[in-house]
Amino acid sequence: PCNLTGWWKNDLGSKMQVFKVGNDGTFSGEYHTAVSSAKNPIQTSPLVGSQHLDEDGQHTFGFTVNWKKFSDSTAVFVGQCFNGDDGKEVLHTSWLLREKVDSERDDWRATR
């Protein structure tokens, strides 16, 4: 079965560490993005999430990253862990990023 615990790296060089997945599927960790439009220097940010534990081991999961240390934004990721043909575990994810805007009128441009 796929195990989220440990270090993960994506194609852009961002890194994530999941500390431990609990028996109920909850986990926490840290995310260090390699890409940002924020003006402040990138810093490691906390993440919290939940993994759906099922019998076949290719679990779905979701987590939230609060970029509060360097940006006024929050991101959510959802994905699935696959056991690849080469035996390596692979995560496939999609994400949404919500940036702070100054007014409700600007809400249209706040989510990517």
PDB file of N, CA and C in Angstrom:
ATOM      1  N   PRO A   1       0.816  -1.208   0.000  1.00  0.00           N
ATOM      2  CA  PRO A   1       0.000   0.000   0.000  1.00  0.00           C
ATOM      3  C   PRO A   1       0.855   1.266   0.000  1.00  0.00           C
ATOM      4  N   CYS A   2       0.334   2.318  -0.590  1.00  0.00           N
ATOM      5  CA  CYS A   2       1.031   3.614  -0.591  1.00  0.00           C
ATOM      6  C   CYS A   2       1.104   4.169   0.825  1.00  0.00           C
ATOM      7  N   ASN A   3       2.235   4.735   1.144  1.00  0.00           N
ATOM      8  CA  ASN A   3       2.456   5.325   2.459  1.00  0.00           C
ATOM      9  C   ASN A   3       2.901   6.773   2.252  1.00  0.00           C
ATOM     10  N   LEU A   4       2.093   7.730   2.678  1.00  0.00           N
ATOM     11  CA  LEU A   4       2.429   9.147   2.494  1.00  0.00           C
ATOM     12  C   LEU A   4       3.569   9.618   3.386  1.00  0.00           C
ATOM     13  N   THR A   5       3.845   8.909   4.455  1.00  0.00           N
ATOM     14  CA  THR A   5       4.889   9.331   5.389  1.00  0.00           C
ATOM     15  C   THR A   5       6.229   9.430   4.670  1.00  0.00           C
ATOM     16  N   GLY A   6       6.913  10.557   4.877  1.00  0.00           N
ATOM     17  CA  GLY A   6       8.231  10.736   4.285  1.00  0.00           C
ATOM     18  C   GLY A   6       8.309  11.974   3.414  1.00  0.00           C
ATOM     19  N   TRP A   7       9.344  12.009   2.573  1.00  0.00           N
ATOM     20  CA  TRP A   7       9.624  13.144   1.695  1.00  0.00           C
ATOM     21  C   TRP A   7       9.095  12.903   0.298  1.00  0.00           C
ATOM     22  N   TRP A   8       8.544  13.968  -0.312  1.00  0.00           N
ATOM     23  CA  TRP A   8       8.049  13.929  -1.681  1.00  0.00           C
ATOM     24  C   TRP A   8       8.564  15.150  -2.413  1.00  0.00           C
ATOM     25  N   LYS A   9       8.816  15.010  -3.713  1.00  0.00           N
ATOM     26  CA  LYS A   9       9.298  16.116  -4.530  1.00  0.00           C
ATOM     27  C   LYS A   9       8.519  16.106  -5.842  1.00  0.00           C
ATOM     28  N   ASN A  10       8.137  17.306  -6.314  1.00  0.00           N
ATOM     29  CA  ASN A  10       7.403  17.361  -7.576  1.00  0.00           C
ATOM     30  C   ASN A  10       8.300  17.785  -8.733  1.00  0.00           C
ATOM     31  N   ASP A  11       7.721  17.883  -9.921  1.00  0.00           N
ATOM     32  CA  ASP A  11       8.476  18.197 -11.137  1.00  0.00           C
ATOM     33  C   ASP A  11       9.100  19.590 -11.123  1.00  0.00           C
ATOM     34  N   LEU A  12       8.552  20.501 -10.322  1.00  0.00           N
ATOM     35  CA  LEU A  12       9.074  21.866 -10.256  1.00  0.00           C
ATOM     36  C   LEU A  12      10.098  22.061  -9.136  1.00  0.00           C
ATOM     37  N   GLY A  13      10.329  21.011  -8.354  1.00  0.00           N
ATOM     38  CA  GLY A  13      11.312  21.083  -7.286  1.00  0.00           C
ATOM     39  C   GLY A  13      10.744  21.402  -5.917  1.00  0.00           C
ATOM     40  N   SER A  14       9.422  21.519  -5.795  1.00  0.00           N
ATOM     41  CA  SER A  14       8.814  21.718  -4.480  1.00  0.00           C
ATOM     42  C   SER A  14       8.936  20.427  -3.680  1.00  0.00           C
ATOM     43  N   LYS A  15       9.067  20.561  -2.348  1.00  0.00           N
ATOM     44  CA  LYS A  15       9.241  19.396  -1.483  1.00  0.00           C
ATOM     45  C   LYS A  15       8.200  19.408  -0.372  1.00  0.00           C
ATOM     46  N   MET A  16       7.755  18.223  -0.014  1.00  0.00           N
ATOM     47  CA  MET A  16       6.782  18.051   1.057  1.00  0.00           C
ATOM     48  C   MET A  16       7.277  16.932   1.966  1.00  0.00           C
ATOM     49  N   GLN A  17       7.134  17.160   3.261  1.00  0.00           N
ATOM     50  CA  GLN A  17       7.417  16.092   4.223  1.00  0.00           C
ATOM     51  C   GLN A  17       6.155  15.820   5.022  1.00  0.00           C
ATOM     52  N   VAL A  18       5.697  14.572   4.981  1.00  0.00           N
ATOM     53  CA  VAL A  18       4.582  14.129   5.811  1.00  0.00           C
ATOM     54  C   VAL A  18       5.191  13.406   6.999  1.00  0.00           C
ATOM     55  N   PHE A  19       4.882  13.904   8.207  1.00  0.00           N
ATOM     56  CA  PHE A  19       5.517  13.350   9.408  1.00  0.00           C
ATOM     57  C   PHE A  19       5.031  11.943   9.724  1.00  0.00           C
ATOM     58  N   LYS A  20       3.723  11.743   9.816  1.00  0.00           N
ATOM     59  CA  LYS A  20       3.176  10.425  10.146  1.00  0.00           C
ATOM     60  C   LYS A  20       1.693  10.429   9.819  1.00  0.00           C
ATOM     61  N   VAL A  21       1.205   9.361   9.233  1.00  0.00           N
ATOM     62  CA  VAL A  21      -0.219   9.207   8.980  1.00  0.00           C
ATOM     63  C   VAL A  21      -0.796   8.393  10.131  1.00  0.00           C
ATOM     64  N   GLY A  22      -1.770   8.980  10.817  1.00  0.00           N
ATOM     65  CA  GLY A  22      -2.397   8.297  11.949  1.00  0.00           C
ATOM     66  C   GLY A  22      -3.305   7.162  11.498  1.00  0.00           C
ATOM     67  N   ASN A  23      -3.734   6.349  12.444  1.00  0.00           N
ATOM     68  CA  ASN A  23      -4.622   5.225  12.143  1.00  0.00           C
ATOM     69  C   ASN A  23      -5.942   5.677  11.533  1.00  0.00           C
ATOM     70  N   ASP A  24      -6.332   6.924  11.809  1.00  0.00           N
ATOM     71  CA  ASP A  24      -7.569   7.467  11.244  1.00  0.00           C
ATOM     72  C   ASP A  24      -7.330   8.184   9.917  1.00  0.00           C
ATOM     73  N   GLY A  25      -6.086   8.193   9.421  1.00  0.00           N
ATOM     74  CA  GLY A  25      -5.751   8.806   8.142  1.00  0.00           C
ATOM     75  C   GLY A  25      -5.293  10.250   8.218  1.00  0.00           C
ATOM     76  N   THR A  26      -5.364  10.868   9.389  1.00  0.00           N
ATOM     77  CA  THR A  26      -4.935  12.263   9.497  1.00  0.00           C
ATOM     78  C   THR A  26      -3.415  12.360   9.514  1.00  0.00           C
ATOM     79  N   PHE A  27      -2.911  13.491   8.982  1.00  0.00           N
ATOM     80  CA  PHE A  27      -1.468  13.688   8.972  1.00  0.00           C
ATOM     81  C   PHE A  27      -1.145  15.179   9.004  1.00  0.00           C
ATOM     82  N   SER A  28       0.107  15.462   9.302  1.00  0.00           N
ATOM     83  CA  SER A  28       0.611  16.832   9.254  1.00  0.00           C
ATOM     84  C   SER A  28       2.012  16.771   8.658  1.00  0.00           C
ATOM     85  N   GLY A  29       2.525  17.945   8.346  1.00  0.00           N
ATOM     86  CA  GLY A  29       3.853  17.982   7.765  1.00  0.00           C
ATOM     87  C   GLY A  29       4.251  19.390   7.390  1.00  0.00           C
ATOM     88  N   GLU A  30       5.188  19.492   6.451  1.00  0.00           N
ATOM     89  CA  GLU A  30       5.695  20.777   5.986  1.00  0.00           C
ATOM     90  C   GLU A  30       5.811  20.751   4.470  1.00  0.00           C
ATOM     91  N   TYR A  31       5.602  21.928   3.876  1.00  0.00           N
ATOM     92  CA  TYR A  31       5.693  22.061   2.424  1.00  0.00           C
ATOM     93  C   TYR A  31       6.635  23.210   2.110  1.00  0.00           C
ATOM     94  N   HIS A  32       7.580  22.959   1.217  1.00  0.00           N
ATOM     95  CA  HIS A  32       8.502  24.006   0.766  1.00  0.00           C
ATOM     96  C   HIS A  32       8.315  24.138  -0.740  1.00  0.00           C
ATOM     97  N   THR A  33       7.604  25.200  -1.126  1.00  0.00           N
ATOM     98  CA  THR A  33       7.352  25.403  -2.539  1.00  0.00           C
ATOM     99  C   THR A  33       8.588  25.961  -3.230  1.00  0.00           C
ATOM    100  N   ALA A  34       8.778  25.572  -4.458  1.00  0.00           N
ATOM    101  CA  ALA A  34       9.891  26.090  -5.255  1.00  0.00           C
ATOM    102  C   ALA A  34       9.432  27.252  -6.133  1.00  0.00           C
ATOM    103  N   VAL A  35       8.113  27.493  -6.180  1.00  0.00           N
ATOM    104  CA  VAL A  35       7.566  28.556  -7.027  1.00  0.00           C
ATOM    105  C   VAL A  35       6.606  29.416  -6.216  1.00  0.00           C
ATOM    106  N   SER A  36       6.678  30.716  -6.429  1.00  0.00           N
ATOM    107  CA  SER A  36       5.796  31.636  -5.715  1.00  0.00           C
ATOM    108  C   SER A  36       5.764  32.975  -6.429  1.00  0.00           C
ATOM    109  N   SER A  37       4.609  33.623  -6.379  1.00  0.00           N
ATOM    110  CA  SER A  37       4.498  34.985  -6.898  1.00  0.00           C
ATOM    111  C   SER A  37       4.571  36.006  -5.769  1.00  0.00           C
ATOM    112  N   ALA A  38       4.751  35.543  -4.537  1.00  0.00           N
ATOM    113  CA  ALA A  38       4.858  36.445  -3.383  1.00  0.00           C
ATOM    114  C   ALA A  38       6.169  37.230  -3.452  1.00  0.00           C
ATOM    115  N   LYS A  39       6.140  38.431  -2.911  1.00  0.00           N
ATOM    116  CA  LYS A  39       7.331  39.278  -2.915  1.00  0.00           C
ATOM    117  C   LYS A  39       8.314  38.894  -1.814  1.00  0.00           C
ATOM    118  N   ASN A  40       7.818  38.267  -0.755  1.00  0.00           N
ATOM    119  CA  ASN A  40       8.677  37.851   0.357  1.00  0.00           C
ATOM    120  C   ASN A  40       9.397  36.547   0.020  1.00  0.00           C
ATOM    121  N   PRO A  41      10.542  36.312   0.649  1.00  0.00           N
ATOM    122  CA  PRO A  41      11.272  35.053   0.415  1.00  0.00           C
ATOM    123  C   PRO A  41      10.430  33.838   0.826  1.00  0.00           C
ATOM    124  N   ILE A  42      10.510  32.789   0.053  1.00  0.00           N
ATOM    125  CA  ILE A  42       9.776  31.549   0.334  1.00  0.00           C
ATOM    126  C   ILE A  42      10.273  30.948   1.648  1.00  0.00           C
ATOM    127  N   GLN A  43       9.317  30.459   2.450  1.00  0.00           N
ATOM    128  CA  GLN A  43       9.640  29.764   3.696  1.00  0.00           C
ATOM    129  C   GLN A  43       8.838  28.467   3.764  1.00  0.00           C
ATOM    130  N   THR A  44       9.348  27.508   4.486  1.00  0.00           N
ATOM    131  CA  THR A  44       8.636  26.256   4.704  1.00  0.00           C
ATOM    132  C   THR A  44       7.331  26.554   5.425  1.00  0.00           C
ATOM    133  N   SER A  45       6.247  25.899   4.998  1.00  0.00           N
ATOM    134  CA  SER A  45       4.917  26.178   5.529  1.00  0.00           C
ATOM    135  C   SER A  45       4.260  24.904   6.046  1.00  0.00           C
ATOM    136  N   PRO A  46       3.432  25.041   7.097  1.00  0.00           N
ATOM    137  CA  PRO A  46       2.773  23.863   7.671  1.00  0.00           C
ATOM    138  C   PRO A  46       1.662  23.333   6.775  1.00  0.00           C
ATOM    139  N   LEU A  47       1.455  22.020   6.836  1.00  0.00           N
ATOM    140  CA  LEU A  47       0.333  21.398   6.134  1.00  0.00           C
ATOM    141  C   LEU A  47      -0.379  20.442   7.074  1.00  0.00           C
ATOM    142  N   VAL A  48      -1.680  20.285   6.848  1.00  0.00           N
ATOM    143  CA  VAL A  48      -2.492  19.299   7.568  1.00  0.00           C
ATOM    144  C   VAL A  48      -3.400  18.624   6.557  1.00  0.00           C
ATOM    145  N   GLY A  49      -3.658  17.333   6.762  1.00  0.00           N
ATOM    146  CA  GLY A  49      -4.473  16.633   5.794  1.00  0.00           C
ATOM    147  C   GLY A  49      -5.080  15.350   6.307  1.00  0.00           C
ATOM    148  N   SER A  50      -5.729  14.674   5.382  1.00  0.00           N
ATOM    149  CA  SER A  50      -6.392  13.415   5.683  1.00  0.00           C
ATOM    150  C   SER A  50      -6.259  12.486   4.478  1.00  0.00           C
ATOM    151  N   GLN A  51      -6.030  11.223   4.763  1.00  0.00           N
ATOM    152  CA  GLN A  51      -5.892  10.204   3.733  1.00  0.00           C
ATOM    153  C   GLN A  51      -7.011   9.192   3.916  1.00  0.00           C
ATOM    154  N   HIS A  52      -7.667   8.843   2.816  1.00  0.00           N
ATOM    155  CA  HIS A  52      -8.706   7.807   2.842  1.00  0.00           C
ATOM    156  C   HIS A  52      -7.996   6.459   2.755  1.00  0.00           C
ATOM    157  N   LEU A  53      -8.053   5.702   3.814  1.00  0.00           N
ATOM    158  CA  LEU A  53      -7.378   4.405   3.848  1.00  0.00           C
ATOM    159  C   LEU A  53      -8.335   3.322   3.372  1.00  0.00           C
ATOM    160  N   ASP A  54      -7.982   2.638   2.293  1.00  0.00           N
ATOM    161  CA  ASP A  54      -8.831   1.576   1.772  1.00  0.00           C
ATOM    162  C   ASP A  54      -8.022   0.302   1.573  1.00  0.00           C
ATOM    163  N   GLU A  55      -8.687  -0.740   1.131  1.00  0.00           N
ATOM    164  CA  GLU A  55      -8.056  -2.056   1.076  1.00  0.00           C
ATOM    165  C   GLU A  55      -7.022  -2.218  -0.032  1.00  0.00           C
ATOM    166  N   ASP A  56      -7.206  -1.543  -1.180  1.00  0.00           N
ATOM    167  CA  ASP A  56      -6.258  -1.773  -2.279  1.00  0.00           C
ATOM    168  C   ASP A  56      -4.975  -0.956  -2.140  1.00  0.00           C
ATOM    169  N   GLY A  57      -4.941  -0.004  -1.205  1.00  0.00           N
ATOM    170  CA  GLY A  57      -3.707   0.710  -0.895  1.00  0.00           C
ATOM    171  C   GLY A  57      -3.400   1.903  -1.768  1.00  0.00           C
ATOM    172  N   GLN A  58      -4.189   2.179  -2.795  1.00  0.00           N
ATOM    173  CA  GLN A  58      -3.940   3.337  -3.654  1.00  0.00           C
ATOM    174  C   GLN A  58      -4.864   4.470  -3.198  1.00  0.00           C
ATOM    175  N   HIS A  59      -4.522   5.035  -2.075  1.00  0.00           N
ATOM    176  CA  HIS A  59      -5.380   5.920  -1.301  1.00  0.00           C
ATOM    177  C   HIS A  59      -5.551   7.308  -1.915  1.00  0.00           C
ATOM    178  N   THR A  60      -6.744   7.885  -1.728  1.00  0.00           N
ATOM    179  CA  THR A  60      -6.959   9.290  -2.031  1.00  0.00           C
ATOM    180  C   THR A  60      -6.615  10.093  -0.777  1.00  0.00           C
ATOM    181  N   PHE A  61      -6.321  11.365  -0.966  1.00  0.00           N
ATOM    182  CA  PHE A  61      -5.944  12.215   0.160  1.00  0.00           C
ATOM    183  C   PHE A  61      -6.195  13.669  -0.186  1.00  0.00           C
ATOM    184  N   GLY A  62      -6.152  14.501   0.822  1.00  0.00           N
ATOM    185  CA  GLY A  62      -6.237  15.944   0.651  1.00  0.00           C
ATOM    186  C   GLY A  62      -5.479  16.630   1.764  1.00  0.00           C
ATOM    187  N   PHE A  63      -4.928  17.809   1.463  1.00  0.00           N
ATOM    188  CA  PHE A  63      -4.262  18.568   2.516  1.00  0.00           C
ATOM    189  C   PHE A  63      -4.307  20.059   2.203  1.00  0.00           C
ATOM    190  N   THR A  64      -4.157  20.846   3.244  1.00  0.00           N
ATOM    191  CA  THR A  64      -4.160  22.303   3.156  1.00  0.00           C
ATOM    192  C   THR A  64      -2.797  22.820   3.571  1.00  0.00           C
ATOM    193  N   VAL A  65      -2.281  23.794   2.821  1.00  0.00           N
ATOM    194  CA  VAL A  65      -1.025  24.462   3.168  1.00  0.00           C
ATOM    195  C   VAL A  65      -1.337  25.926   3.414  1.00  0.00           C
ATOM    196  N   ASN A  66      -0.949  26.415   4.586  1.00  0.00           N
ATOM    197  CA  ASN A  66      -1.116  27.823   4.930  1.00  0.00           C
ATOM    198  C   ASN A  66       0.234  28.501   4.720  1.00  0.00           C
ATOM    199  N   TRP A  67       0.314  29.384   3.740  1.00  0.00           N
ATOM    200  CA  TRP A  67       1.571  30.050   3.392  1.00  0.00           C
ATOM    201  C   TRP A  67       1.816  31.281   4.271  1.00  0.00           C
ATOM    202  N   LYS A  68       1.263  31.305   5.474  1.00  0.00           N
ATOM    203  CA  LYS A  68       1.253  32.496   6.323  1.00  0.00           C
ATOM    204  C   LYS A  68       2.633  33.065   6.644  1.00  0.00           C
ATOM    205  N   LYS A  69       3.667  32.289   6.501  1.00  0.00           N
ATOM    206  CA  LYS A  69       5.003  32.792   6.834  1.00  0.00           C
ATOM    207  C   LYS A  69       5.550  33.758   5.789  1.00  0.00           C
ATOM    208  N   PHE A  70       4.998  33.727   4.552  1.00  0.00           N
ATOM    209  CA  PHE A  70       5.537  34.621   3.522  1.00  0.00           C
ATOM    210  C   PHE A  70       4.493  35.145   2.533  1.00  0.00           C
ATOM    211  N   SER A  71       3.229  34.729   2.676  1.00  0.00           N
ATOM    212  CA  SER A  71       2.214  35.118   1.710  1.00  0.00           C
ATOM    213  C   SER A  71       0.846  35.170   2.378  1.00  0.00           C
ATOM    214  N   ASP A  72      -0.071  35.929   1.791  1.00  0.00           N
ATOM    215  CA  ASP A  72      -1.457  35.978   2.273  1.00  0.00           C
ATOM    216  C   ASP A  72      -2.322  35.012   1.487  1.00  0.00           C
ATOM    217  N   SER A  73      -1.900  33.773   1.371  1.00  0.00           N
ATOM    218  CA  SER A  73      -2.644  32.799   0.588  1.00  0.00           C
ATOM    219  C   SER A  73      -2.665  31.441   1.273  1.00  0.00           C
ATOM    220  N   THR A  74      -3.603  30.621   0.826  1.00  0.00           N
ATOM    221  CA  THR A  74      -3.777  29.257   1.309  1.00  0.00           C
ATOM    222  C   THR A  74      -4.007  28.368   0.104  1.00  0.00           C
ATOM    223  N   ALA A  75      -3.461  27.160   0.123  1.00  0.00           N
ATOM    224  CA  ALA A  75      -3.662  26.218  -0.977  1.00  0.00           C
ATOM    225  C   ALA A  75      -4.249  24.913  -0.445  1.00  0.00           C
ATOM    226  N   VAL A  76      -5.077  24.295  -1.266  1.00  0.00           N
ATOM    227  CA  VAL A  76      -5.588  22.961  -0.964  1.00  0.00           C
ATOM    228  C   VAL A  76      -5.192  22.036  -2.100  1.00  0.00           C
ATOM    229  N   PHE A  77      -4.808  20.835  -1.742  1.00  0.00           N
ATOM    230  CA  PHE A  77      -4.399  19.817  -2.701  1.00  0.00           C
ATOM    231  C   PHE A  77      -5.275  18.587  -2.494  1.00  0.00           C
ATOM    232  N   VAL A  78      -5.669  17.933  -3.573  1.00  0.00           N
ATOM    233  CA  VAL A  78      -6.329  16.626  -3.503  1.00  0.00           C
ATOM    234  C   VAL A  78      -5.603  15.705  -4.470  1.00  0.00           C
ATOM    235  N   GLY A  79      -5.567  14.444  -4.133  1.00  0.00           N
ATOM    236  CA  GLY A  79      -4.847  13.540  -5.012  1.00  0.00           C
ATOM    237  C   GLY A  79      -5.036  12.090  -4.648  1.00  0.00           C
ATOM    238  N   GLN A  80      -4.230  11.291  -5.315  1.00  0.00           N
ATOM    239  CA  GLN A  80      -4.235   9.854  -5.081  1.00  0.00           C
ATOM    240  C   GLN A  80      -2.807   9.341  -5.145  1.00  0.00           C
ATOM    241  N   CYS A  81      -2.526   8.371  -4.300  1.00  0.00           N
ATOM    242  CA  CYS A  81      -1.229   7.709  -4.268  1.00  0.00           C
ATOM    243  C   CYS A  81      -1.327   6.426  -5.086  1.00  0.00           C
ATOM    244  N   PHE A  82      -0.388   6.252  -6.017  1.00  0.00           N
ATOM    245  CA  PHE A  82      -0.367   5.061  -6.869  1.00  0.00           C
ATOM    246  C   PHE A  82       0.916   4.277  -6.639  1.00  0.00           C
ATOM    247  N   ASN A  83       0.798   2.972  -6.714  1.00  0.00           N
ATOM    248  CA  ASN A  83       1.964   2.107  -6.749  1.00  0.00           C
ATOM    249  C   ASN A  83       2.309   1.940  -8.223  1.00  0.00           C
ATOM    250  N   GLY A  84       3.387   2.591  -8.657  1.00  0.00           N
ATOM    251  CA  GLY A  84       3.769   2.578 -10.068  1.00  0.00           C
ATOM    252  C   GLY A  84       4.227   1.220 -10.548  1.00  0.00           C
ATOM    253  N   ASP A  85       4.306   1.080 -11.867  1.00  0.00           N
ATOM    254  CA  ASP A  85       4.752  -0.180 -12.465  1.00  0.00           C
ATOM    255  C   ASP A  85       6.178  -0.530 -12.057  1.00  0.00           C
ATOM    256  N   ASP A  86       6.991   0.490 -11.740  1.00  0.00           N
ATOM    257  CA  ASP A  86       8.372   0.264 -11.331  1.00  0.00           C
ATOM    258  C   ASP A  86       8.509   0.020  -9.832  1.00  0.00           C
ATOM    259  N   GLY A  87       7.363  -0.038  -9.125  1.00  0.00           N
ATOM    260  CA  GLY A  87       7.379  -0.283  -7.690  1.00  0.00           C
ATOM    261  C   GLY A  87       7.477   0.969  -6.839  1.00  0.00           C
ATOM    262  N   LYS A  88       7.691   2.125  -7.471  1.00  0.00           N
ATOM    263  CA  LYS A  88       7.779   3.371  -6.723  1.00  0.00           C
ATOM    264  C   LYS A  88       6.392   3.960  -6.518  1.00  0.00           C
ATOM    265  N   GLU A  89       6.212   4.590  -5.353  1.00  0.00           N
ATOM    266  CA  GLU A  89       4.956   5.274  -5.075  1.00  0.00           C
ATOM    267  C   GLU A  89       4.961   6.630  -5.764  1.00  0.00           C
ATOM    268  N   VAL A  90       3.843   6.998  -6.367  1.00  0.00           N
ATOM    269  CA  VAL A  90       3.702   8.245  -7.108  1.00  0.00           C
ATOM    270  C   VAL A  90       2.422   8.930  -6.644  1.00  0.00           C
ATOM    271  N   LEU A  91       2.504  10.248  -6.409  1.00  0.00           N
ATOM    272  CA  LEU A  91       1.326  11.032  -6.058  1.00  0.00           C
ATOM    273  C   LEU A  91       0.879  11.843  -7.265  1.00  0.00           C
ATOM    274  N   HIS A  92      -0.406  11.819  -7.561  1.00  0.00           N
ATOM    275  CA  HIS A  92      -0.990  12.682  -8.582  1.00  0.00           C
ATOM    276  C   HIS A  92      -1.937  13.626  -7.863  1.00  0.00           C
ATOM    277  N   THR A  93      -1.734  14.939  -8.029  1.00  0.00           N
ATOM    278  CA  THR A  93      -2.543  15.912  -7.304  1.00  0.00           C
ATOM    279  C   THR A  93      -3.078  17.008  -8.210  1.00  0.00           C
ATOM    280  N   SER A  94      -4.108  17.656  -7.729  1.00  0.00           N
ATOM    281  CA  SER A  94      -4.629  18.905  -8.279  1.00  0.00           C
ATOM    282  C   SER A  94      -4.684  19.881  -7.116  1.00  0.00           C
ATOM    283  N   TRP A  95      -4.604  21.174  -7.414  1.00  0.00           N
ATOM    284  CA  TRP A  95      -4.595  22.154  -6.335  1.00  0.00           C
ATOM    285  C   TRP A  95      -5.387  23.392  -6.694  1.00  0.00           C
ATOM    286  N   LEU A  96      -5.798  24.110  -5.647  1.00  0.00           N
ATOM    287  CA  LEU A  96      -6.405  25.432  -5.750  1.00  0.00           C
ATOM    288  C   LEU A  96      -5.645  26.339  -4.800  1.00  0.00           C
ATOM    289  N   LEU A  97      -5.369  27.543  -5.255  1.00  0.00           N
ATOM    290  CA  LEU A  97      -4.687  28.532  -4.425  1.00  0.00           C
ATOM    291  C   LEU A  97      -5.609  29.728  -4.260  1.00  0.00           C
ATOM    292  N   ARG A  98      -5.834  30.142  -3.035  1.00  0.00           N
ATOM    293  CA  ARG A  98      -6.656  31.315  -2.742  1.00  0.00           C
ATOM    294  C   ARG A  98      -5.749  32.409  -2.203  1.00  0.00           C
ATOM    295  N   GLU A  99      -5.687  33.517  -2.946  1.00  0.00           N
ATOM    296  CA  GLU A  99      -4.917  34.679  -2.508  1.00  0.00           C
ATOM    297  C   GLU A  99      -5.852  35.702  -1.886  1.00  0.00           C
ATOM    298  N   LYS A 100      -5.337  36.452  -0.945  1.00  0.00           N
ATOM    299  CA  LYS A 100      -6.103  37.522  -0.309  1.00  0.00           C
ATOM    300  C   LYS A 100      -6.296  38.659  -1.312  1.00  0.00           C
ATOM    301  N   VAL A 101      -7.517  39.188  -1.374  1.00  0.00           N
ATOM    302  CA  VAL A 101      -7.805  40.382  -2.169  1.00  0.00           C
ATOM    303  C   VAL A 101      -8.388  41.432  -1.231  1.00  0.00           C
ATOM    304  N   ASP A 102      -8.353  42.685  -1.664  1.00  0.00           N
ATOM    305  CA  ASP A 102      -8.749  43.791  -0.791  1.00  0.00           C
ATOM    306  C   ASP A 102     -10.249  44.045  -0.724  1.00  0.00           C
ATOM    307  N   SER A 103     -11.013  43.512  -1.687  1.00  0.00           N
ATOM    308  CA  SER A 103     -12.454  43.772  -1.665  1.00  0.00           C
ATOM    309  C   SER A 103     -13.206  42.619  -2.321  1.00  0.00           C
ATOM    310  N   GLU A 104     -14.496  42.537  -2.011  1.00  0.00           N
ATOM    311  CA  GLU A 104     -15.336  41.512  -2.613  1.00  0.00           C
ATOM    312  C   GLU A 104     -15.390  41.674  -4.134  1.00  0.00           C
ATOM    313  N   ARG A 105     -15.303  42.890  -4.605  1.00  0.00           N
ATOM    314  CA  ARG A 105     -15.317  43.169  -6.034  1.00  0.00           C
ATOM    315  C   ARG A 105     -14.153  42.466  -6.753  1.00  0.00           C
ATOM    316  N   ASP A 106     -13.033  42.263  -6.042  1.00  0.00           N
ATOM    317  CA  ASP A 106     -11.867  41.600  -6.625  1.00  0.00           C
ATOM    318  C   ASP A 106     -11.862  40.080  -6.422  1.00  0.00           C
ATOM    319  N   ASP A 107     -12.940  39.547  -5.870  1.00  0.00           N
ATOM    320  CA  ASP A 107     -13.017  38.121  -5.583  1.00  0.00           C
ATOM    321  C   ASP A 107     -12.777  37.254  -6.820  1.00  0.00           C
ATOM    322  N   TRP A 108     -13.159  37.728  -7.992  1.00  0.00           N
ATOM    323  CA  TRP A 108     -13.035  36.965  -9.241  1.00  0.00           C
ATOM    324  C   TRP A 108     -11.598  36.543  -9.527  1.00  0.00           C
ATOM    325  N   ARG A 109     -10.611  37.293  -9.026  1.00  0.00           N
ATOM    326  CA  ARG A 109      -9.215  36.995  -9.351  1.00  0.00           C
ATOM    327  C   ARG A 109      -8.444  36.345  -8.194  1.00  0.00           C
ATOM    328  N   ALA A 110      -9.163  35.947  -7.163  1.00  0.00           N
ATOM    329  CA  ALA A 110      -8.500  35.474  -5.950  1.00  0.00           C
ATOM    330  C   ALA A 110      -8.120  33.997  -5.968  1.00  0.00           C
ATOM    331  N   THR A 111      -8.752  33.209  -6.816  1.00  0.00           N
ATOM    332  CA  THR A 111      -8.516  31.757  -6.806  1.00  0.00           C
ATOM    333  C   THR A 111      -7.918  31.302  -8.127  1.00  0.00           C
ATOM    334  N   ARG A 112      -6.836  30.531  -8.028  1.00  0.00           N
ATOM    335  CA  ARG A 112      -6.209  29.927  -9.211  1.00  0.00           C
ATOM    336  C   ARG A 112      -6.268  28.425  -9.084  1.00  0.00           C
TER     337      ARG A 112
END
